[in-house]
Coordinates of C-alpha atoms in Angstrom, one line a residue:
X817 CA 69.2 76.2 102.2
X818 CA 67.6 73.4 100.6
X819 CA 64.7 75.1 99.0
X820 CA 67.4 77.4 97.4
X821 CA 69.2 73.9 95.7
X822 CA 66.2 72.5 95.3
X823 CA 65.1 75.7 93.0
X824 CA 68.9 75.6 91.4
X825 CA 68.3 72.0 90.3
X826 CA 64.3 72.6 88.9
X827 CA 66.1 75.4 87.0
X828 CA 68.7 73.7 85.4
X829 CA 66.2 70.4 84.4
X830 CA 64.2 73.4 82.8
X831 CA 67.2 75.0 80.7
X832 CA 67.7 71.4 79.8
X833 CA 64.7 70.8 78.7
X834 CA 64.7 74.1 76.6
X835 CA 67.7 73.0 75.1
X836 CA 66.9 69.6 74.1
X837 CA 63.8 70.9 72.4
X838 CA 66.0 74.0 70.7
X839 CA 68.1 70.9 69.3
X840 CA 65.2 69.1 68.0
X841 CA 63.5 72.1 66.2
X842 CA 66.8 72.8 64.5
X843 CA 67.0 69.3 63.3
X844 CA 63.3 69.6 61.6
X845 CA 64.3 73.2 60.1
X846 CA 67.4 71.5 58.5
X847 CA 65.1 68.5 57.2
X848 CA 62.5 71.2 56.1
X849 CA 65.0 73.3 54.2
X850 CA 67.0 70.2 52.5
X851 CA 62.8 69.7 51.3
X852 CA 62.3 73.2 50.0
X853 CA 65.7 73.2 48.4
X854 CA 64.8 69.7 46.3
X855 CA 61.0 70.9 45.5
X856 CA 63.0 74.3 43.8
X857 CA 65.1 72.2 41.9
X858 CA 62.3 70.1 40.7
X859 CA 60.1 73.0 39.8
X860 CA 63.1 75.0 38.2
X861 CA 63.1 72.2 35.4
X862 CA 61.1 73.3 32.1
X863 CA 57.4 72.1 32.3
X864 CA 58.4 69.6 29.2
X865 CA 60.9 67.9 30.9
X866 CA 58.8 67.6 34.4
X867 CA 55.5 67.1 32.5
X868 CA 54.7 63.1 31.8
X869 CA 54.6 61.5 28.9
X870 CA 51.0 62.3 26.5
X871 CA 49.0 59.4 28.0
X872 CA 50.5 59.9 31.6
X873 CA 48.3 60.1 34.7
X874 CA 46.1 62.9 35.6
X875 CA 47.3 65.6 37.9
X876 CA 45.0 64.3 41.1
X877 CA 46.8 60.7 40.8
X878 CA 49.9 62.2 41.8
X879 CA 49.0 61.8 45.8
X880 CA 48.8 57.9 45.3
X881 CA 51.9 57.7 43.2
X882 CA 50.1 56.1 39.9
X883 CA 51.9 57.1 36.7
X884 CA 50.0 55.4 34.1
X885 CA 46.8 55.9 35.9
X886 CA 44.5 54.8 32.8
X887 CA 46.0 51.4 33.0
X888 CA 43.6 51.0 35.9
X889 CA 40.4 51.5 33.3
X890 CA 42.1 49.0 31.3
X891 CA 42.0 46.1 33.7
X892 CA 39.0 44.1 34.0
X893 CA 36.7 44.1 37.4
X894 CA 36.6 41.3 39.3
X895 CA 32.5 41.1 38.8
X896 CA 33.3 40.8 35.0
X897 CA 36.2 38.4 35.5
X898 CA 33.8 36.1 37.2
X899 CA 31.2 36.0 34.3
X900 CA 33.8 35.3 31.7
X901 CA 35.9 33.0 33.9
X902 CA 33.5 31.3 36.2
X903 CA 35.3 28.0 36.9
X904 CA 38.8 30.0 37.2
X905 CA 37.5 32.5 39.4
X906 CA 36.5 30.2 41.7
X907 CA 40.3 29.7 42.8
X908 CA 40.9 33.3 42.5
X909 CA 39.7 35.6 45.3
X910 CA 40.5 38.7 43.3
X911 CA 42.0 40.4 40.4
X912 CA 45.0 42.7 40.1
X913 CA 42.9 45.6 39.9
X914 CA 41.1 45.3 43.0
X915 CA 45.1 44.9 44.7
X916 CA 46.1 48.2 42.9
X917 CA 42.9 50.2 44.1
X918 CA 43.5 48.7 47.6
X919 CA 45.0 51.4 50.7
X920 CA 47.9 48.8 51.3
X921 CA 49.3 49.4 47.5
X922 CA 48.2 52.8 47.1
X923 CA 49.5 54.4 50.5
X924 CA 53.0 52.5 50.7
X925 CA 55.7 55.0 51.9
X926 CA 57.8 56.7 49.9
X927 CA 61.1 54.9 48.2
X928 CA 59.2 51.5 48.5
X929 CA 58.9 49.4 45.3
X930 CA 55.3 48.1 46.1
X931 CA 54.0 45.4 44.2
X932 CA 50.4 43.6 44.1
X933 CA 50.9 39.7 45.2
X934 CA 47.4 38.9 46.4
X935 CA 45.1 38.4 49.5
X936 CA 45.8 36.1 52.6
X937 CA 43.4 34.1 54.5
X938 CA 41.4 36.8 55.8
X939 CA 41.0 38.6 52.6
X940 CA 43.6 41.6 53.1
X941 CA 45.6 42.8 50.5
X942 CA 49.6 41.4 50.7
X943 CA 51.6 44.0 48.9
X944 CA 55.2 43.5 49.6
X945 CA 57.8 45.8 49.2
X946 CA 61.1 44.6 47.0
X947 CA 63.4 47.1 48.5
X948 CA 62.9 45.4 52.0
X949 CA 63.6 41.7 50.8
X950 CA 66.0 43.1 49.0
X951 CA 65.9 39.9 46.5
X952 CA 63.2 37.1 45.9
X953 CA 63.2 33.5 44.8
X954 CA 60.1 32.4 43.4
X955 CA 59.9 28.6 43.0
X956 CA 56.9 26.4 41.8
X957 CA 56.2 23.5 39.7
X958 CA 55.1 23.9 36.1
X959 CA 51.8 25.4 35.6
X960 CA 51.7 26.3 39.4
X961 CA 50.6 30.1 38.2
X962 CA 54.3 31.4 38.7
X963 CA 53.6 33.5 35.5
X964 CA 50.5 35.1 37.1
X965 CA 52.8 36.1 40.1
X966 CA 55.5 37.7 38.0
X967 CA 52.9 39.5 35.4
X968 CA 50.9 41.0 38.4
X969 CA 54.6 42.0 39.9
X970 CA 55.5 43.8 36.6
X971 CA 52.0 45.5 35.7
X972 CA 51.8 46.7 39.2
X973 CA 55.6 48.1 38.9
X974 CA 54.9 49.6 35.6
X975 CA 51.4 51.2 37.6
X976 CA 53.3 53.0 39.9
X977 CA 56.4 54.2 39.2
X978 CA 57.7 56.5 36.3
X979 CA 61.0 55.4 34.0
X980 CA 63.0 57.8 36.4
X981 CA 62.4 56.0 39.2
X982 CA 62.7 52.6 38.1
X983 CA 64.2 50.0 35.1
X984 CA 63.5 46.7 34.4
X985 CA 66.0 44.3 32.9
X986 CA 64.2 41.1 31.7
X987 CA 65.9 37.7 31.5
X988 CA 64.1 35.1 29.9
X989 CA 65.9 31.7 28.7
X990 CA 62.9 30.1 27.4
X991 CA 61.7 33.0 25.6
X992 CA 58.3 32.4 26.0
X993 CA 57.3 34.5 29.4
X994 CA 58.3 38.3 28.6
X995 CA 57.7 38.7 24.9
X996 CA 54.4 41.3 25.4
X997 CA 57.1 43.6 27.9
X998 CA 59.2 44.2 24.8
X999 CA 60.0 48.1 24.0
X1000 CA 58.9 49.1 27.1
X1001 CA 59.7 52.3 28.3
X1002 CA 60.8 51.3 31.8
X1003 CA 63.0 48.7 30.4
X1004 CA 66.8 49.0 30.9
X1005 CA 67.1 47.7 27.0
X1006 CA 64.5 47.3 24.9
X1007 CA 65.1 43.7 24.3
X1008 CA 64.5 40.7 26.3
X1009 CA 67.5 39.0 27.4
X1010 CA 67.3 35.1 26.6
X1011 CA 70.8 33.1 25.6
X1012 CA 73.3 32.3 28.0
X1013 CA 76.2 34.5 26.7
X1014 CA 73.9 37.9 26.9
X1015 CA 72.4 36.6 30.1
X1016 CA 76.2 36.5 31.5
X1017 CA 77.0 40.0 30.1
X1018 CA 74.0 41.2 31.5
X1019 CA 74.3 40.0 35.2
X1020 CA 78.0 41.5 34.6
X1021 CA 76.8 45.1 33.3
X1022 CA 74.4 45.1 36.6
X1023 CA 78.0 44.5 39.0
X1024 CA 79.7 47.1 37.1
X1025 CA 76.5 49.6 37.7
X1026 CA 76.3 49.1 41.2
X1027 CA 80.0 49.5 41.4
X1028 CA 79.7 52.6 39.8
X1029 CA 76.9 53.8 42.3
X1030 CA 79.0 52.7 44.9
X1031 CA 81.9 55.3 43.7
X1032 CA 79.2 57.8 43.3
X1033 CA 78.1 57.4 46.9
X1034 CA 82.0 58.0 48.2
X1035 CA 82.3 60.9 46.2
X1036 CA 79.1 62.6 47.5
X1037 CA 80.3 61.5 51.0
X1038 CA 84.0 62.9 50.5
X1039 CA 82.4 66.2 49.0
X1040 CA 80.6 66.6 52.7
X1041 CA 77.0 64.7 52.2
X1042 CA 76.7 61.5 54.0
X1043 CA 75.7 59.1 51.3
X1044 CA 74.5 55.3 52.3
X1045 CA 72.4 54.1 49.7
X1046 CA 70.3 55.2 46.7
X1047 CA 67.6 57.0 48.6
X1048 CA 69.9 59.2 50.0
X1049 CA 72.1 60.1 46.9
X1050 CA 69.0 60.8 45.1
X1051 CA 67.5 62.8 48.4
X1052 CA 71.2 65.4 48.0
X1053 CA 71.8 65.7 44.4
X1054 CA 73.5 69.0 43.5
X1055 CA 72.6 71.2 40.6
X1056 CA 73.0 69.1 37.1
X1057 CA 73.2 65.7 38.8
X1058 CA 70.6 63.3 37.5
X1059 CA 68.1 61.0 39.8
X1060 CA 69.4 57.4 39.6
X1061 CA 66.7 54.9 39.1
X1062 CA 66.3 51.7 40.8
X1063 CA 66.8 48.5 38.8
X1064 CA 65.2 45.3 39.4
X1065 CA 66.5 42.3 37.1
X1066 CA 63.7 39.9 36.8
X1067 CA 65.2 36.2 35.8
X1068 CA 62.2 34.2 34.5
X1069 CA 62.4 29.7 34.4
X1070 CA 66.1 29.6 35.2
X1071 CA 67.1 26.2 34.7
X1072 CA 71.0 26.4 34.3
X1073 CA 73.2 28.5 36.7
X1074 CA 77.0 29.0 35.0
X1075 CA 79.5 29.8 37.2
X1076 CA 80.2 33.1 36.0
X1077 CA 76.1 33.8 36.7
X1078 CA 76.3 32.5 40.2
X1079 CA 79.3 34.7 41.1
X1080 CA 77.2 37.6 39.7
X1081 CA 74.3 36.7 41.4
X1082 CA 76.1 36.6 44.6
X1083 CA 77.7 40.0 43.8
X1084 CA 74.6 41.6 43.5
X1085 CA 72.6 39.7 46.4
X1086 CA 75.5 40.8 48.8
X1087 CA 75.7 44.7 47.8
X1088 CA 73.1 45.4 45.4
X1089 CA 70.7 46.8 48.0
X1090 CA 71.8 49.8 48.8
X1091 CA 72.7 50.6 45.3
X1092 CA 69.2 50.4 44.5
X1093 CA 69.4 47.2 42.4
X1094 CA 67.1 43.9 43.2
X1095 CA 67.2 40.3 41.9
X1096 CA 63.6 38.6 41.2
X1097 CA 64.7 34.7 40.3
X1098 CA 62.1 32.2 38.9
X1099 CA 62.9 28.7 39.4
X1100 CA 60.6 25.7 38.0
X1101 CA 63.1 22.7 37.8
X1102 CA 66.0 21.2 40.0
X1103 CA 64.1 22.9 42.8
X1104 CA 65.4 20.3 45.7
X1105 CA 68.8 21.1 44.2
X1106 CA 69.2 25.1 44.2
X1107 CA 72.9 25.8 44.1
X1108 CA 74.2 27.4 47.7
X1109 CA 74.6 30.8 46.1
X1110 CA 70.5 31.1 45.4
X1111 CA 69.9 29.5 49.0
X1112 CA 72.3 31.8 51.2
X1113 CA 71.6 34.9 49.2
X1114 CA 67.9 34.8 48.9
X1115 CA 66.0 35.3 51.9
X1116 CA 62.7 36.3 50.6
X1117 CA 61.0 33.2 49.0
X1118 CA 57.6 32.4 47.1
X1119 CA 56.8 29.3 47.0
X1120 CA 54.0 27.7 44.8
X1121 CA 52.7 24.3 44.4
X1122 CA 55.9 22.3 44.1
X1123 CA 56.1 18.2 43.3
X1124 CA 57.5 16.9 46.4
X1125 CA 57.8 17.3 50.2
X1126 CA 61.7 17.8 49.2
X1127 CA 61.2 20.9 46.8
X1128 CA 59.5 22.4 49.9
X1129 CA 61.7 22.4 52.4
X1130 CA 64.6 23.4 50.0
X1131 CA 62.6 26.7 49.3
X1132 CA 61.0 27.5 52.9
X1133 CA 63.0 25.4 55.5
X1134 CA 59.4 23.6 56.0
X1135 CA 57.1 21.1 54.1
X1136 CA 54.0 22.1 53.0
X1137 CA 53.9 23.6 49.5
X1138 CA 53.4 20.4 48.0
X1139 CA 49.9 20.3 49.4
X1140 CA 49.0 23.5 47.6
X1141 CA 45.8 24.0 45.0
X1142 CA 47.7 25.2 42.2
X1143 CA 46.3 28.5 40.4
X1144 CA 49.1 31.0 42.7
X1145 CA 48.1 29.5 45.6
X1146 CA 51.5 30.3 47.3
X1147 CA 53.4 30.3 50.5
X1148 CA 55.4 33.6 51.3
X1149 CA 58.2 34.4 53.3
X1150 CA 59.9 37.4 53.9
X1151 CA 63.2 38.2 55.1
X1152 CA 61.6 39.7 58.2
X1153 CA 59.4 37.0 59.1
X1154 CA 59.8 33.4 60.8
X1155 CA 57.1 31.8 59.3
X1156 CA 55.7 31.6 55.8
X1157 CA 52.3 33.2 55.0
X1158 CA 49.7 31.5 52.7
X1159 CA 48.2 34.0 49.8
X1160 CA 46.2 33.8 47.2
X1161 CA 47.6 35.3 44.0
X1162 CA 45.4 37.8 42.1
X1163 CA 44.2 37.1 38.9
X1164 CA 45.5 38.9 35.4
X1165 CA 44.4 37.6 31.8
X1166 CA 47.1 37.7 28.9
X1167 CA 44.8 39.9 27.2
X1168 CA 44.9 42.6 29.8
X1169 CA 48.6 42.0 30.1
X1170 CA 48.7 43.1 26.1
X1171 CA 45.8 46.1 26.6
X1172 CA 47.8 47.4 29.2
X1173 CA 51.6 47.1 27.5
X1174 CA 50.3 48.3 24.3
X1175 CA 48.5 51.2 25.9
X1176 CA 52.1 52.2 27.5
X1177 CA 54.2 51.7 24.3
X1178 CA 51.4 54.1 22.4
X1179 CA 51.7 57.0 24.0
X1180 CA 54.9 57.3 25.6
X1181 CA 58.4 57.8 24.5
X1182 CA 61.3 55.2 25.1
X1183 CA 64.8 56.0 25.9
X1184 CA 67.8 53.6 26.3
X1185 CA 71.2 54.0 26.7
X1186 CA 72.9 52.4 23.6
X1187 CA 76.1 51.5 25.0
X1188 CA 74.3 49.4 27.5
X1189 CA 72.3 47.6 25.0
X1190 CA 75.2 46.9 22.7
X1191 CA 77.2 45.5 25.5
X1192 CA 74.6 43.1 26.5
X1193 CA 73.4 42.1 23.0
X1194 CA 76.7 41.7 21.2
X1195 CA 78.6 39.4 23.3
X1196 CA 80.8 38.2 20.7
X1197 CA 81.9 41.3 19.4
X1198 CA 85.9 41.6 19.6
X1199 CA 85.8 45.2 19.9
X1200 CA 86.4 46.8 23.1
X1201 CA 83.1 47.1 24.8
X1202 CA 83.0 50.2 26.8
X1203 CA 79.9 51.0 29.9
X1204 CA 79.0 54.6 30.7
X1205 CA 81.4 56.0 33.1
X1206 CA 84.5 54.1 32.4
X1207 CA 87.5 55.5 33.7
X1208 CA 89.5 55.2 30.5
X1209 CA 87.6 54.3 27.2
X1210 CA 90.5 52.4 26.3
X1211 CA 93.4 50.4 27.8
X1212 CA 97.1 50.4 26.0
X1213 CA 98.5 47.1 25.5
X1214 CA 100.2 47.1 29.0
X1215 CA 96.9 47.7 30.8
X1216 CA 95.8 44.2 29.0
X1217 CA 99.0 42.5 29.6
X1218 CA 98.4 43.2 33.3
X1219 CA 94.8 41.6 33.0
X1220 CA 96.0 38.9 31.5
X1221 CA 98.9 37.9 33.8
X1222 CA 96.4 38.5 36.8
X1223 CA 93.7 36.1 35.0
X1224 CA 96.6 33.2 34.5
X1225 CA 97.5 34.0 38.5
X1226 CA 93.5 34.2 39.9
X1227 CA 94.1 37.3 41.9
X1228 CA 95.6 40.8 41.7
X1229 CA 97.2 43.2 43.6
X1230 CA 99.1 46.3 43.0
X1231 CA 102.5 44.9 44.7
X1232 CA 102.2 41.7 42.2
X1233 CA 101.6 44.1 38.9
X1234 CA 104.7 45.9 40.3
X1235 CA 106.9 42.6 40.6
X1236 CA 106.0 41.8 37.2
X1237 CA 106.1 44.8 35.0
X1238 CA 108.8 47.8 35.6
X1239 CA 105.8 50.1 36.4
X1240 CA 105.5 52.6 39.0
X1241 CA 103.1 52.5 42.2
X1242 CA 100.4 54.9 40.9
X1243 CA 100.5 53.1 37.4
X1244 CA 100.0 49.9 39.0
X1245 CA 96.8 51.6 41.4
X1246 CA 95.3 53.1 38.3
X1247 CA 95.3 49.4 36.5
X1248 CA 93.7 47.8 39.7
X1249 CA 91.4 50.5 39.8
X1250 CA 90.5 50.1 36.0
X1251 CA 90.3 46.8 36.3
X1252 CA 87.5 46.9 39.0
X1253 CA 85.8 49.5 37.3
X1254 CA 85.7 47.4 34.1
X1255 CA 84.0 44.5 36.4
X1256 CA 87.1 42.2 35.6
X1257 CA 88.1 41.8 39.3
X1258 CA 86.3 41.9 42.7
X1259 CA 85.9 45.4 44.5
X1260 CA 88.5 46.0 47.7
X1261 CA 88.0 44.1 51.0
X1262 CA 90.2 45.6 53.3
X1263 CA 93.4 44.0 52.7
X1264 CA 92.5 40.8 51.0
X1265 CA 94.0 40.0 47.6
X1266 CA 91.2 41.0 45.1
X1267 CA 89.6 37.9 43.2
X1268 CA 89.8 38.0 39.3
X1269 CA 86.0 37.5 37.7
X1270 CA 87.3 37.3 34.2
X1271 CA 87.9 34.0 32.9
X1272 CA 90.6 33.6 30.2
X1273 CA 88.0 32.4 27.3
X1274 CA 86.4 35.9 28.1
X1275 CA 89.2 38.0 27.9
X1276 CA 90.4 36.4 24.6
X1277 CA 86.9 37.0 22.6
X1278 CA 87.2 40.5 24.3
X1279 CA 90.5 41.6 23.4
X1280 CA 92.2 38.3 21.9
X1281 CA 95.0 36.1 22.9
X1282 CA 98.4 37.5 23.9
X1283 CA 101.3 36.7 25.8
X1284 CA 102.0 38.8 29.1

C-alpha cells in the first residue's frame, strides 16, 4: 500500500514537472512569434525606406550596431595621436577610436544607449549606458576636460544609433561648444538652442513630448497590450505605427537656472526614463551651490577636477575630485554604485569632430519636425504655438479664460472651473485635459490638485492679456 502511494506521488510530481515545462515552452513560443511578427513588419517596408542613406554602414557592420561605420576610419589611431601630440597624450591612455572598437562598446545589449567614457585604472574600457543612469550630471572647473567628455559622448552615440533610434537636443548657453554639430540628422531640431527663452521652450517641449508618450502607452495598454516604457511600446507596434526614438537632451555650461527651467528639469528627471527621454547637464561654475532639484534628481555623476573640496563634496558626496590631474581625469559615480570609480577620459581632437560631422552631413539627408523647431525658436511669437498631436489645434475664448483663471489661482481642478464658469462637467474635463496636453499644468496625481506650470507672463506673451 505504501509503495502504491509513493508511486502515485512520484507520478504526480512528474506530471507537475511536465506541465511546468509545457508552460515555459508556450511562453517561449509566444515570444518567438512576436519576434517573427516584428521581423515581417520590418521586411515588408519598401527597400528605399529600410536602407540607410548613401554613406551609411556596410551590411556586415549591423551585428555591431554601427550606423555610420566609416566614421571609425576618420578617427586617428592612438599611435598617430602619440606622434602628433606627445605631451598631451602622456595624460590620455587611449583615443576615442580605441574605445569604439572595444568589446564593451560593440557588444552592449539591445535597447541601451552606450557611450564611450574612458578607461579605468586597470586599462579596461568604461562604456556606460545612459538609459540605466537615467540622467547624468557632469561637473568640473573650466579647462578640466568636460568638453572632451561631451564630444566623446556625442560622437559615440552618432556612430552607433540612427536618427530613427535616437534624437539629440543640444543646449549651449555659451554658444561655443556645439557649433560643429549644427544640422546633423540625429538632432531633434537643426539649430543649437542658446538663449534663455529658447532653453525654457525646449525643456517645455520635452515635457510635452514626455506626456504625449505616456498617453500613447496608456492607449496601447487599453487596447490589450501591456506597455510600461518606450522599448515595450516600440516592440509592440501595430501596422502603420511609427517607432519613437529615444531623446537625449545635452545642456552645456549651465550657469544660471531659472525657476521654469528647474521645474521642467525636475519633471523630466522624475518621469523621463520610461518615456525614453534623458538629460545630461554640464555645470562649470557655482558647483558647490547646485540647486536642490539637480542634487536630488540626478544620481549619476561625473566629477572632473574642481577647485575646492566643497565642490567635490557637492557633486560626489566625498572629497577627492580637487586632487585630480585634469585632462579629462574624472571620478564617475553611477546610480547603482556606492563609490565613485576613477576614469581617464579618451581623447578626440576638434579636427576629428569636424571630419566626422562634415562626413555625416554630406551624405545623409536630415528630417526635422518644423512645428517643434518653430515652437522652440520663436518664443516671442504671439500666435498660438502648436505642437504635434495636441488635442486641439486652437482654443476658444472660454478655454483661455479658464486657463487665465487657473494661473491666477495657482492650481486647477475640474470642480473649481465649474464653480467659476457655468459649464458642464465634460467640458470642464476637456479644458483640464487640454491644459495638461499643452504642458500648462502638471499631470494628474491621484486626488491631488494639479499645479499650474505656465506663468502669467508666458500667458500674456502667447495669448495676450485678458479678463477672466
